[in-house]
CSV table of C-alpha atoms in Angstrom, one decimal:
chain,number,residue,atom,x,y,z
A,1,UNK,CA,0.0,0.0,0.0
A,2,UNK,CA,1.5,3.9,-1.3
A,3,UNK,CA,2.0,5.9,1.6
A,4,UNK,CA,1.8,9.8,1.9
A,5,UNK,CA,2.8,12.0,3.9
A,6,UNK,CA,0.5,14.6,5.7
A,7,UNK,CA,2.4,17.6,2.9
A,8,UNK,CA,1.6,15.4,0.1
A,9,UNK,CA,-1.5,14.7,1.1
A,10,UNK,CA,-2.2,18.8,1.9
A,11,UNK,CA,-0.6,19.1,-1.5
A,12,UNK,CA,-3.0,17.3,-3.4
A,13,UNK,CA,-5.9,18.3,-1.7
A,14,UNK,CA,-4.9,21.7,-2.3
A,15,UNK,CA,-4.1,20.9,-6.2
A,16,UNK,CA,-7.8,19.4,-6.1
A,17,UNK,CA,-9.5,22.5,-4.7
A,18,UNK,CA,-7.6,24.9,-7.0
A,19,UNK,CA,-8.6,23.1,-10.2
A,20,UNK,CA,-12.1,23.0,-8.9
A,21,UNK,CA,-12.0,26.8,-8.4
A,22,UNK,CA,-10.5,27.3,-11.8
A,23,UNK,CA,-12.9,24.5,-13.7
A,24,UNK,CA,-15.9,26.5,-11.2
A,25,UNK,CA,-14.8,29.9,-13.1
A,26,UNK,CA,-15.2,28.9,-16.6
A,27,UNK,CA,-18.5,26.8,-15.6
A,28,UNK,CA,-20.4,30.2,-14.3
A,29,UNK,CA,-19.0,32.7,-16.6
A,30,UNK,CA,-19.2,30.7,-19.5
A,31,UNK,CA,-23.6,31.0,-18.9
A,32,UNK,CA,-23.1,35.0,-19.2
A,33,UNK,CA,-23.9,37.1,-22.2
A,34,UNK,CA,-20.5,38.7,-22.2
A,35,UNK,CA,-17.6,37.8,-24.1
A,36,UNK,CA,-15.2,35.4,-22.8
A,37,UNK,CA,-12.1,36.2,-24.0
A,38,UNK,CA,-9.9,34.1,-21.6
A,39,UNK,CA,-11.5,30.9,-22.0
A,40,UNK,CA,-10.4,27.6,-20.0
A,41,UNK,CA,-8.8,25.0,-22.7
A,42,UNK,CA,-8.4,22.1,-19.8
A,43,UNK,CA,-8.6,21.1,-16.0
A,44,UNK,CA,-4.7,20.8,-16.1
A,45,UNK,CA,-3.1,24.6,-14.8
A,46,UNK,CA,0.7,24.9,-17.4
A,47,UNK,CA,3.3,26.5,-15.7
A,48,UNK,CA,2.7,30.9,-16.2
A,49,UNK,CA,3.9,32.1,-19.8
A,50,UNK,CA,3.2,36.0,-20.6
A,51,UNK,CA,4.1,39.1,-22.5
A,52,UNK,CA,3.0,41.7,-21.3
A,53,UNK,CA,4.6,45.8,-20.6
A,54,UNK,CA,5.5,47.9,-17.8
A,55,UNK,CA,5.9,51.7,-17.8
A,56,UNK,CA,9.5,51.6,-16.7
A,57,UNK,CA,10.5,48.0,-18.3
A,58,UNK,CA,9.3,47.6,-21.6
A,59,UNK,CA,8.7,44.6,-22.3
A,60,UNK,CA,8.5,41.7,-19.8
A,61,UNK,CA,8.0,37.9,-19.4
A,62,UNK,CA,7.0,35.7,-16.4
A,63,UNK,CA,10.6,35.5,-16.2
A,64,UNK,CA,11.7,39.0,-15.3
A,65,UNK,CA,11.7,37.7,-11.7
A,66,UNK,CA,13.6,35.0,-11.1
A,67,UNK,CA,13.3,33.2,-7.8
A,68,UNK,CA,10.4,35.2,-6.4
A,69,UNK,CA,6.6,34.1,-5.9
A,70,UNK,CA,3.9,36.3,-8.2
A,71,UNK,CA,0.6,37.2,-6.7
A,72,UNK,CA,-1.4,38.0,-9.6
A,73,UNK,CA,-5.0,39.9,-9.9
A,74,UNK,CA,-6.3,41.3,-12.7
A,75,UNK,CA,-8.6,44.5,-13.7
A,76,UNK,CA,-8.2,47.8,-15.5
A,77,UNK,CA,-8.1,51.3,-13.6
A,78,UNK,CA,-11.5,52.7,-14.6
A,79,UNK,CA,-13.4,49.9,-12.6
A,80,UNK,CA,-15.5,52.1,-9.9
A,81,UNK,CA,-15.3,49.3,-7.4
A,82,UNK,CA,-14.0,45.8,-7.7
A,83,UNK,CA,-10.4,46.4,-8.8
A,84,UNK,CA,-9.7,49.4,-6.3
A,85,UNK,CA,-10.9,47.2,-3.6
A,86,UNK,CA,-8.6,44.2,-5.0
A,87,UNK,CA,-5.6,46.5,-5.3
A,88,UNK,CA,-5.7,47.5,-1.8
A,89,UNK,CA,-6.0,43.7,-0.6
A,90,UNK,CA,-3.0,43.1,-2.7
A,91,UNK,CA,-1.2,45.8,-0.9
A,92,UNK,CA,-2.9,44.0,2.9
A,93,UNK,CA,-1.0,41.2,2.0
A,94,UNK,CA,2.4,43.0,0.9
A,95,UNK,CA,2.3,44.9,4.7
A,96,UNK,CA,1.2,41.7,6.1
A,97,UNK,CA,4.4,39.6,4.3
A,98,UNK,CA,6.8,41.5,6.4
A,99,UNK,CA,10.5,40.2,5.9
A,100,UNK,CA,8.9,37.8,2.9
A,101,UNK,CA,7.6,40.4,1.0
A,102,UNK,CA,10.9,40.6,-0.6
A,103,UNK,CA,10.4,37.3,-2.0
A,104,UNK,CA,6.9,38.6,-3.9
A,105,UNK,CA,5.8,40.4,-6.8
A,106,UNK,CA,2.5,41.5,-6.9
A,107,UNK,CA,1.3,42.0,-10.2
A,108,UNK,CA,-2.0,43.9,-11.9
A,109,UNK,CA,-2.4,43.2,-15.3
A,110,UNK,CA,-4.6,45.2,-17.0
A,111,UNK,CA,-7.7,43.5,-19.4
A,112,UNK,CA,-9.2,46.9,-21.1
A,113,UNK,CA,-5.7,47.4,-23.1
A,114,UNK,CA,-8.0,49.8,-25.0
A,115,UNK,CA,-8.1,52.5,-22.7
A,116,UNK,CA,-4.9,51.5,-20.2
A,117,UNK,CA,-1.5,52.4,-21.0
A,118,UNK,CA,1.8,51.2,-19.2
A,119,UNK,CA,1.7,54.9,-17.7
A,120,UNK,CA,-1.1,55.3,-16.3
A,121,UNK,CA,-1.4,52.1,-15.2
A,122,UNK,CA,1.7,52.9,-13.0
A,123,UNK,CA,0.3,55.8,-11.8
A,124,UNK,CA,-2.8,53.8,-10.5
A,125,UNK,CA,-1.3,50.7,-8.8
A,126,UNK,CA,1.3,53.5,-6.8
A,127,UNK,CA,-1.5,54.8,-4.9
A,128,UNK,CA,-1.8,51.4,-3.6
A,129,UNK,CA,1.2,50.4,-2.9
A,130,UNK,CA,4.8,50.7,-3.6
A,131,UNK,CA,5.7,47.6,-4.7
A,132,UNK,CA,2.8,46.7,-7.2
A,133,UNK,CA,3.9,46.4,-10.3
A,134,UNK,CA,0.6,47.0,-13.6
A,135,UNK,CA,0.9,45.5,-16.7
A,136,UNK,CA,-1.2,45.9,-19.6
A,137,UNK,CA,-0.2,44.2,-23.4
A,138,UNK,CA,-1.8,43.8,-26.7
A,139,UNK,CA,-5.3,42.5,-27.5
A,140,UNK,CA,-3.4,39.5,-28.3
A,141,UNK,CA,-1.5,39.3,-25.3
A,142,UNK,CA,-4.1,40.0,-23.0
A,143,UNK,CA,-6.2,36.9,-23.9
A,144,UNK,CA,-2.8,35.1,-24.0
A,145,UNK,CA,-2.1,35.9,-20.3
A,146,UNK,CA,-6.1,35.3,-19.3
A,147,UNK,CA,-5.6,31.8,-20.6
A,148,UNK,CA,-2.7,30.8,-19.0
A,149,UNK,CA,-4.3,32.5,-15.4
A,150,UNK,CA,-7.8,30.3,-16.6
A,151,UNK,CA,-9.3,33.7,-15.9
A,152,UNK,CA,-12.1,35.4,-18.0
A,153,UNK,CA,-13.2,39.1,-19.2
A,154,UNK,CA,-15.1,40.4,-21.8
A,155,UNK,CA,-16.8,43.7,-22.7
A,156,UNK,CA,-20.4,44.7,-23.7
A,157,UNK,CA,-22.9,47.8,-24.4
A,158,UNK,CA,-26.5,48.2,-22.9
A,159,UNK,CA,-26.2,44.7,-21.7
A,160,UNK,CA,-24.8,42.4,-24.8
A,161,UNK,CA,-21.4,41.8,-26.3
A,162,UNK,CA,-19.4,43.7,-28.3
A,163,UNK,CA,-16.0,43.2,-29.4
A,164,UNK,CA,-12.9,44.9,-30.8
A,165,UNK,CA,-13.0,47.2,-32.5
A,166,UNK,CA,-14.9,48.3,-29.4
A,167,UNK,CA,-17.2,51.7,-29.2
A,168,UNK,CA,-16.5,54.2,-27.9
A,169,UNK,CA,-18.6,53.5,-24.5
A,170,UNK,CA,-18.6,50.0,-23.2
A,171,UNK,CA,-18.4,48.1,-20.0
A,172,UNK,CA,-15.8,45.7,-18.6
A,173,UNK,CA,-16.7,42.5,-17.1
A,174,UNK,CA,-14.1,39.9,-15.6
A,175,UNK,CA,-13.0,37.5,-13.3
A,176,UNK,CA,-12.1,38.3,-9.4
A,177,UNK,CA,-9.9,36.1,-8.7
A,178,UNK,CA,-6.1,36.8,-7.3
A,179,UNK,CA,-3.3,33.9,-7.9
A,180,UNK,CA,-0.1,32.4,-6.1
A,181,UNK,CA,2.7,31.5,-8.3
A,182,UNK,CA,6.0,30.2,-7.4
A,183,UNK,CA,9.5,30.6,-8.2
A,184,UNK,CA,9.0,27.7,-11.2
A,185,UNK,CA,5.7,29.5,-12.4
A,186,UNK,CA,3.3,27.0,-11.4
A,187,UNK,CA,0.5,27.7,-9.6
A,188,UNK,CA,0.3,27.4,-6.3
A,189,UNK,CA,-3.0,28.2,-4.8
A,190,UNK,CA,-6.0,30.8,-5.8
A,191,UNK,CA,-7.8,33.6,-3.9
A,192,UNK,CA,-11.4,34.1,-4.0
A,193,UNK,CA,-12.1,38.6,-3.7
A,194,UNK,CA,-13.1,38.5,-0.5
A,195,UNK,CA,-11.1,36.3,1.0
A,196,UNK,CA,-9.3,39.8,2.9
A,197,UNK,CA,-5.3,40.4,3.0
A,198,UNK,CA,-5.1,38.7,6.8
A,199,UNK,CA,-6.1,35.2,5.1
A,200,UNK,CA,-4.1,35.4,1.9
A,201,UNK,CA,-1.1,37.1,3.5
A,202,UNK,CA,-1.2,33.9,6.3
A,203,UNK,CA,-1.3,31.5,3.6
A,204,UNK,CA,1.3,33.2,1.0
A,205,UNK,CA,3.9,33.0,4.0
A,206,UNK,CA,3.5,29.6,5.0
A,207,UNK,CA,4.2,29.0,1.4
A,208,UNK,CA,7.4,31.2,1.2
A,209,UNK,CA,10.5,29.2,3.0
């Protein structure tokens, strides 16, 4: 009889309630009216691959950190609610890290690349917090990145779809969920909003040696 040890056996409970959170995300979105551009292509989570840009950096990859954990959330800076209140968890949890916040990056990635720039998507995330790094690509890029977080967004007018080229006025819809990477890119756990910086912070530094 195979044997496991109480970490494995955390592991892979914890493996099975992240890929029923992610599978859960495409299964209620996916009854909306609004465009899914980020849609979930299998239960199985691929190690984090982007493109994305940064005011100050250009161009960056998932590897332009080497050896540190990402905690990732997504959202664009003219939400009126949601995304201010998911930047400032994002900086709980930085204040919360202490000594180990060294050893994270958060990251807010931007899905309305039609109306963010790498500027003034650095202007928003400072008012949060020092450390929190915005990113924002191309079209292409954008759904690249929301398929490799299994996360979802879309846009619409007067309550149905609309897609690019977009009109002038539309509305962003997306996903609310913040994620844990590690230093190898996989995933390691996901953060319903909600879920407050005292929690998440708790957990992100028992994962952080």
């Amino acid at each position: 009889m195979m044997r496991h040890t109480d970490k494995e056996t955390q592991s892979r409970g914890r493996k099975s309630r992240v890929m029923g959170m992610i599978m859960g995300m495409a299964g209620g979105v996916m009854t909306t009216v609004i465009t899914l551009m980020g849609a979930v292509s299998s239960a199985h989570a691929a190690p984090l691959q982007f493109t994305l840009h940064e005011a100050s950096l250009g161009e960056v990859t998932e590897k332009q950190w080497p050896d540190k954990y990402l905690f990732i959330a997504i959202g664009y800076t003219s939400c009126p609610e949601i995304c201010p209140t998911t930047a400032m968890d994002m900086a709980g949890v930085m204040n919360r890290l202490g000594e180990k916040a060294k050893h994270v990056v958060p990251l807010f990635i931007s899905i309305d690349p039609h109306r963010d720039t790498a500027s003034n998507l650095a202007q928003y995330v400072s008012y949060f917090h020092p450390n929190l790094v915005g990113l924002v690509g191309t079209d292409a890029q954008t759904k690249a990145v929301a398929k490799a977080l299994k996360s979802t967004y879309g846009y619409s007018r007067d309550g149905k779809p609309v897609y690019p080229p977009l009109p002038a006025l539309y509305e962003v819809f997306h996903s609310t969920y913040m994620y844990l990477y590690g230093p190898d890119r996989e995933l390691i756990d996901v953060y319903g909003y909600g879920d407050g910086p005292e929690k998440m912070a708790a957990h992100i530094a028992r994962e952080i040696p």
